[in-house]
Tab-separated table of C-alpha atoms in Angstrom:
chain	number	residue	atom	x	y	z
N	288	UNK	CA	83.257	110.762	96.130
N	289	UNK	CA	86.126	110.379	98.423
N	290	UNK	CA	89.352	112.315	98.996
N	291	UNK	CA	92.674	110.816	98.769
N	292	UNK	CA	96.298	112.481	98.777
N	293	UNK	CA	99.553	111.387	97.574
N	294	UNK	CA	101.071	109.913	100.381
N	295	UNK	CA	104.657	111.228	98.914
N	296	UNK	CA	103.444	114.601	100.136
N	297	UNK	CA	103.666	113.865	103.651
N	298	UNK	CA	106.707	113.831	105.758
N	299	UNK	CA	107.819	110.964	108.032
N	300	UNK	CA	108.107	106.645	107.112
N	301	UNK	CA	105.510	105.049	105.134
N	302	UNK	CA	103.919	104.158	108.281
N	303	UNK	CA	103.998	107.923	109.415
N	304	UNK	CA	102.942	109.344	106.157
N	305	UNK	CA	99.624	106.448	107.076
N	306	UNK	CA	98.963	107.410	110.078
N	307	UNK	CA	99.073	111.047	109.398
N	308	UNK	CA	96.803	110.607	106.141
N	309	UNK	CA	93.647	108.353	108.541
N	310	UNK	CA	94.555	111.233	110.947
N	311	UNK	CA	93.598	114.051	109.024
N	312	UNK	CA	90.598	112.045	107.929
N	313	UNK	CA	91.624	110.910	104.251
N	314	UNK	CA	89.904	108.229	103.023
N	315	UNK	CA	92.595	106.555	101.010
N	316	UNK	CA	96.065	107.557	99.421
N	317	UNK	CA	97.753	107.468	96.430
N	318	UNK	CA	101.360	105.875	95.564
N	319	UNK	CA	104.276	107.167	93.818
N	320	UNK	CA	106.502	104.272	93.071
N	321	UNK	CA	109.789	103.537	91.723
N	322	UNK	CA	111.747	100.212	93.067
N	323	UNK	CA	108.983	98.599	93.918
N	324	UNK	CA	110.398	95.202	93.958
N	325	UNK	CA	112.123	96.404	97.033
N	326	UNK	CA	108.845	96.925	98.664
N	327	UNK	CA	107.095	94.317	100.856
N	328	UNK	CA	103.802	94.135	99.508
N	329	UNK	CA	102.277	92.448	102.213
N	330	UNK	CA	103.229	94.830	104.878
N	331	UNK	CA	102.243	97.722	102.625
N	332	UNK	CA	98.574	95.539	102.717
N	333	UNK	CA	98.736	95.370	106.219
N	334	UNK	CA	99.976	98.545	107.067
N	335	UNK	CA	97.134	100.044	104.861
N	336	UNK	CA	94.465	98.288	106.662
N	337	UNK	CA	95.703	99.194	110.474
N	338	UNK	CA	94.968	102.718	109.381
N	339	UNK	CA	91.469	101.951	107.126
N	340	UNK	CA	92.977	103.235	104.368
N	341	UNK	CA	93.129	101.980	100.484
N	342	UNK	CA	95.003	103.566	97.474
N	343	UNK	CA	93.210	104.917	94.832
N	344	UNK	CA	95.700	104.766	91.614
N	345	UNK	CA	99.267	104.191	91.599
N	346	UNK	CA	101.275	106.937	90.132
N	347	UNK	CA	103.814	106.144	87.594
N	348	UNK	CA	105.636	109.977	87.583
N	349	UNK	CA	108.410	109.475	89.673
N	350	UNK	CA	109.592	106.695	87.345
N	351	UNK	CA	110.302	109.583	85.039
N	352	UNK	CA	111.611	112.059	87.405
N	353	UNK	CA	113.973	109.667	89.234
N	354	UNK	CA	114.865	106.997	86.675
N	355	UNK	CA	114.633	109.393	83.452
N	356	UNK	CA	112.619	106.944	81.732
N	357	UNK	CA	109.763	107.393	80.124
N	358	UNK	CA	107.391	105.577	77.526
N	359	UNK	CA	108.586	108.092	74.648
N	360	UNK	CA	112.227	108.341	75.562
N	361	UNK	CA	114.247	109.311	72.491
N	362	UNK	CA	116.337	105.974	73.110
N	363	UNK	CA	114.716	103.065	71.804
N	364	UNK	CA	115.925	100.933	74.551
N	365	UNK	CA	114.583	103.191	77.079
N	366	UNK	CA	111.258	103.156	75.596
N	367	UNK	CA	111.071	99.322	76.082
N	368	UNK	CA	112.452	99.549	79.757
N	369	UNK	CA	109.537	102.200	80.307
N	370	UNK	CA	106.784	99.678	78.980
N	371	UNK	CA	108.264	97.139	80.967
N	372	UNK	CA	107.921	99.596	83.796
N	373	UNK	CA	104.711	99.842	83.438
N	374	UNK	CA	103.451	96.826	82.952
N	375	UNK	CA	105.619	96.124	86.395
N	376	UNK	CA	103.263	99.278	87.467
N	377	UNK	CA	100.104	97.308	87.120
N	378	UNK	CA	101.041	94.208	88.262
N	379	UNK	CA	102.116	95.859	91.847
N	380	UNK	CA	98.519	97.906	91.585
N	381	UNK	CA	96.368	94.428	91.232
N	382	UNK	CA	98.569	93.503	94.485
N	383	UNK	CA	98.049	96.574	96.534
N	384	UNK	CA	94.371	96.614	95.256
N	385	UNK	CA	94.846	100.099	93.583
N	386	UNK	CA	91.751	100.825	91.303
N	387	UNK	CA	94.044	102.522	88.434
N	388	UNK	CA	97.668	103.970	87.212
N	389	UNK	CA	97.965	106.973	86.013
N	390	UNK	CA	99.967	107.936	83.424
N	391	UNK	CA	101.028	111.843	82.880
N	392	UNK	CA	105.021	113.262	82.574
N	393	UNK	CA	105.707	109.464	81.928
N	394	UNK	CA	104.744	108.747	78.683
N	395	UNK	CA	107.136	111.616	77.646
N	396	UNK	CA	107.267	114.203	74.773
N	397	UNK	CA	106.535	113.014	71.074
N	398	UNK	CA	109.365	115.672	69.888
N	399	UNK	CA	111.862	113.204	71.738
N	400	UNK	CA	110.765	110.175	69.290
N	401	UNK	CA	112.733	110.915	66.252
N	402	UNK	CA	111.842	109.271	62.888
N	403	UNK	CA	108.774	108.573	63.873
N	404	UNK	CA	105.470	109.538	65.105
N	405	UNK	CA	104.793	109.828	68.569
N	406	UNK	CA	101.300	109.641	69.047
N	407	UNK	CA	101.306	106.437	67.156
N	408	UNK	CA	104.275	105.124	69.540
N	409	UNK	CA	101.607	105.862	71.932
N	410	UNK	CA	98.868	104.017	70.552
N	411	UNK	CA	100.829	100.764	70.093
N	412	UNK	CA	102.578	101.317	74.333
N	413	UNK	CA	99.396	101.648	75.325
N	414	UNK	CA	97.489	99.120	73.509
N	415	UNK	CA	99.825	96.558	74.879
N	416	UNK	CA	99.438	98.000	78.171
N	417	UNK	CA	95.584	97.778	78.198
N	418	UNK	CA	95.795	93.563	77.754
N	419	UNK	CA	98.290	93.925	80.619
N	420	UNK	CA	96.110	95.921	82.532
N	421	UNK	CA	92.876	94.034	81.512
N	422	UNK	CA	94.790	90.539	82.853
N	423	UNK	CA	95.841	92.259	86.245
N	424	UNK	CA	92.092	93.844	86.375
N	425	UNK	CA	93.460	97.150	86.672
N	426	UNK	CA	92.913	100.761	84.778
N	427	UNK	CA	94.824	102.851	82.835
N	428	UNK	CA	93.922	106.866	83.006
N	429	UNK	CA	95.536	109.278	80.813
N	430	UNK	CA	96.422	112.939	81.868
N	431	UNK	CA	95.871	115.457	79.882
N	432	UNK	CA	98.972	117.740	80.812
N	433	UNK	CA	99.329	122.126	79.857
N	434	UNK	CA	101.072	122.302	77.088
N	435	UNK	CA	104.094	123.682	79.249
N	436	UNK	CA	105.134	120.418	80.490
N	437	UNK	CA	103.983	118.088	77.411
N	438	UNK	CA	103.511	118.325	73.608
N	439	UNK	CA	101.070	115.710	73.736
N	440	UNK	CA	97.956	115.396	75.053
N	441	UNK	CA	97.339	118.924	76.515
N	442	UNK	CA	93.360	118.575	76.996
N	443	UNK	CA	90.254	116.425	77.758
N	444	UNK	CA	89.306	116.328	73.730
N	445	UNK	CA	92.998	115.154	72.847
N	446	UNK	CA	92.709	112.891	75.547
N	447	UNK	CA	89.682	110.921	74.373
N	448	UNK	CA	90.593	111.197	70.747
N	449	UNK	CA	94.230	108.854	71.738
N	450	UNK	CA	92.705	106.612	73.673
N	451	UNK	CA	89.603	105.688	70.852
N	452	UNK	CA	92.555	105.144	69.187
N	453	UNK	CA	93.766	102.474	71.234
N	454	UNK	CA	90.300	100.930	71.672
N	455	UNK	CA	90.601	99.456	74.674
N	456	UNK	CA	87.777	99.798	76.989
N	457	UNK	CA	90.184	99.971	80.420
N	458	UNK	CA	91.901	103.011	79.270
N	459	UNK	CA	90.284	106.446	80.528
N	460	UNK	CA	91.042	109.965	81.406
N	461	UNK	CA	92.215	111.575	85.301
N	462	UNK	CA	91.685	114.976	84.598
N	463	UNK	CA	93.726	117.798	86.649
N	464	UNK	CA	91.999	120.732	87.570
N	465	UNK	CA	95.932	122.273	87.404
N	466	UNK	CA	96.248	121.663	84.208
N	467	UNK	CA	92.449	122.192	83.265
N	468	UNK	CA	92.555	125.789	84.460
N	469	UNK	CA	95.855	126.316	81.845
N	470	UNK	CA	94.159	124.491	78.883
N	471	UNK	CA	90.108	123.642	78.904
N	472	UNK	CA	87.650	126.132	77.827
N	473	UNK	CA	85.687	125.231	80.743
N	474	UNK	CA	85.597	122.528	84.005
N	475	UNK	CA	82.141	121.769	83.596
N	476	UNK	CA	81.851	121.589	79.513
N	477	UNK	CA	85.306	119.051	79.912
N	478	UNK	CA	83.848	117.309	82.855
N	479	UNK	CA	81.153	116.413	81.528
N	480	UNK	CA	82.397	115.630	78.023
N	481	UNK	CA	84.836	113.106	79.341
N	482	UNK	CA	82.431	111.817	81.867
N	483	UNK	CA	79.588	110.807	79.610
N	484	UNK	CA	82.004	108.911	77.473
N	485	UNK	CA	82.231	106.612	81.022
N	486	UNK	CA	86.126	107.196	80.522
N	487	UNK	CA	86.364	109.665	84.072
N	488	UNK	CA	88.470	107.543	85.629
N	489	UNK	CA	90.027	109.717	88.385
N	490	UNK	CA	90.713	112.945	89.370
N	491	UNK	CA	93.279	115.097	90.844
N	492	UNK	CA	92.955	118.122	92.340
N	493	UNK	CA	95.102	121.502	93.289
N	494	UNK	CA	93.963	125.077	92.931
N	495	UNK	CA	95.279	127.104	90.152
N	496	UNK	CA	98.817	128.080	91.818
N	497	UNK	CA	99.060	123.999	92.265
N	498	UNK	CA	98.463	124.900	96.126
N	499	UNK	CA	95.541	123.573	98.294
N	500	UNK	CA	92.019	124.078	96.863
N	501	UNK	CA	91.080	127.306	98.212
N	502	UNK	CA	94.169	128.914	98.103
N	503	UNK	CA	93.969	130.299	94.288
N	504	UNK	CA	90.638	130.890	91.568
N	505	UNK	CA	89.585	127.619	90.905
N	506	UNK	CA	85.294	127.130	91.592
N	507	UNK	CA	86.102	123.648	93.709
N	508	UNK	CA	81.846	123.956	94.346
N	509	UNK	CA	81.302	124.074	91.243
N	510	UNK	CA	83.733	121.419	90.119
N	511	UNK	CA	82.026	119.266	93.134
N	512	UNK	CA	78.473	119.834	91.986
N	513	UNK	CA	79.257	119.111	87.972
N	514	UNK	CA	81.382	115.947	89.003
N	515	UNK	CA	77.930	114.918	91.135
N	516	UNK	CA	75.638	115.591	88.293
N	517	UNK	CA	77.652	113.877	85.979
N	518	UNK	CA	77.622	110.404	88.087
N	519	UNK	CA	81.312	110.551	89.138
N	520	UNK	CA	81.668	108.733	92.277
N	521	UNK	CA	85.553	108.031	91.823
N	522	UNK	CA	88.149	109.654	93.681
N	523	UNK	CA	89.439	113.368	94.888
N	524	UNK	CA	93.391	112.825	95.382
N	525	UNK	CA	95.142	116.129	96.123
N	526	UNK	CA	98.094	116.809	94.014
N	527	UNK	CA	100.054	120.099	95.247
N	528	UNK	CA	103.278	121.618	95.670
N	529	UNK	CA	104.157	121.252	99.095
N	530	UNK	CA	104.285	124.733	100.561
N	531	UNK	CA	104.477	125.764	103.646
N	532	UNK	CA	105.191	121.895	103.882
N	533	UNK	CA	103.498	119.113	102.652
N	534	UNK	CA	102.001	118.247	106.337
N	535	UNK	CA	100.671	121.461	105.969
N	536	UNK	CA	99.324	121.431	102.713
N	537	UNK	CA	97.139	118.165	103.295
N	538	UNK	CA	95.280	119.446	106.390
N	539	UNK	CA	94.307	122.887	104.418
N	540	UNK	CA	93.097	120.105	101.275
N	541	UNK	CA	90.918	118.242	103.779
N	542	UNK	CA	89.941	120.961	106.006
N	543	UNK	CA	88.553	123.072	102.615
N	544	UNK	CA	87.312	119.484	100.466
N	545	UNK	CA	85.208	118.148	103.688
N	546	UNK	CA	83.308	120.952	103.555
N	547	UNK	CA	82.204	120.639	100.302
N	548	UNK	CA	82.664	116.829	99.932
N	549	UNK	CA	81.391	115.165	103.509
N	550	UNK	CA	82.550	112.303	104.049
N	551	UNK	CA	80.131	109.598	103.796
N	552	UNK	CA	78.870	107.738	106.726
């Protein structure tokens, strides 16, 4: 396993937030993008390779915190912008060589979709998604989100059930252990559920007050030794608030992860 962070959380220019990230001893990041055909692609490639770094998944959450769109807008033109979004989304992760995108705040709310049913709006985004996806050679993993901040798809079981329904075999699950700690019975029952389906795709991790593992009640060792047992050799990207700061917050991740996952030699 290897441990990534969002480079979003860390302050400074792209190359900065690099630097800082290989400093620290990360073995990769991961991207939050919006405009991204403002970005250069080819000196993201290069910039990621000065610094031995690769991106794990491609985060498609600040499209819905930024550009208010998301895949189950209550506007039915903003629905269609959001799919186009994301099949923009997986193009740019075949070109950066991201593994996955993930997909958590957004797909949206079902309660937003009026008229109709919202987990079968799902199905049908997401089914489309996967040939996109499947052409570009790229992933698709779900997140199961508390049921504060989504009406759909609050745990691991829900998780699997929607994407069986989609039946595409390049659609998983990144499970947060966040949101686990708010909604799964337990870490190791849901890790290991979702893993043997071979749909643990990612993960992402922040202690139970969304600060740096260590800093709340969440059994990281435990999380660490089921993920092991289970065959998960994927990635660990930290996703936290960023308190003090978010400079801060990523040396306390890899200072407290390193010790429990090494980094490999």
């Amino acid at each position: 396993m290897e441990v990534k962070l969002p480079v979003a959380l860390l302050s400074g220019s792209f190359e900065e937030r690099l630097r800082k990230a290989a400093e620290l001893g990360y073995d990769g990041v991961e991207l939050m993008v919006c405009a991204h055909h403002s970005l250069d692609v080819k000196e993201i490639r290069s910039q990621l390779s000065r610094f031995g770094l690769h991106v794990s998944a491609i985060g498609s959450g600040a499209v819905a915190m930024v550009e208010k769109c998301t895949l189950l807008s209550g506007d039915a033109e903003t629905r269609r912008s959001a799919e186009r979004r994301l099949h923009e989304l997986i193009e740019f992760a075949s070109q950066v060589g991201a593994g996955c995108v993930t997909i958590g705040s957004f797909r949206g709310r079902a309660a937003w979709v009026k008229g109709t049913d919202g987990s079968s709006q799902l199905v049908s985004i997401l089914g489309r998604s996967a040939e996109k996806a499947v052409a570009n050679g790229v992933l698709l993993a779900l997140e199961p989100l508390n049921r504060y901040e989504s009406d759909i798809i609050n745990t691991a079981e829900e998780g699997l059930a929607l994407i069986e329904q989609v039946g595409s075999s390049n659609i998983g699950i990144v499970l947060d252990t966040f949101h686990m700690n708010i909604e799964e019975p337990t870490f190791t029952g849901s890790i290991k559920k979702v893993a043997s389906t071979g749909r643990l795709f990612h993960m992402h991790i922040g202690d139970s007050n969304r600060l740096p593992p260590g800093q709340g009640h969440i059994d990281f060792i435990e999380i660490a030794e089921t993920l092991r047992s289970s065959g998960y050799t994927g990635y660990l990207s930290a996703e936290l608030l960023p308190l003090p700061d978010g400079d801060q917050a990523a040396q306390r991740t890899i200072e407290y992860m390193r010790k429990i996952v090494p980094r490999e030699k």
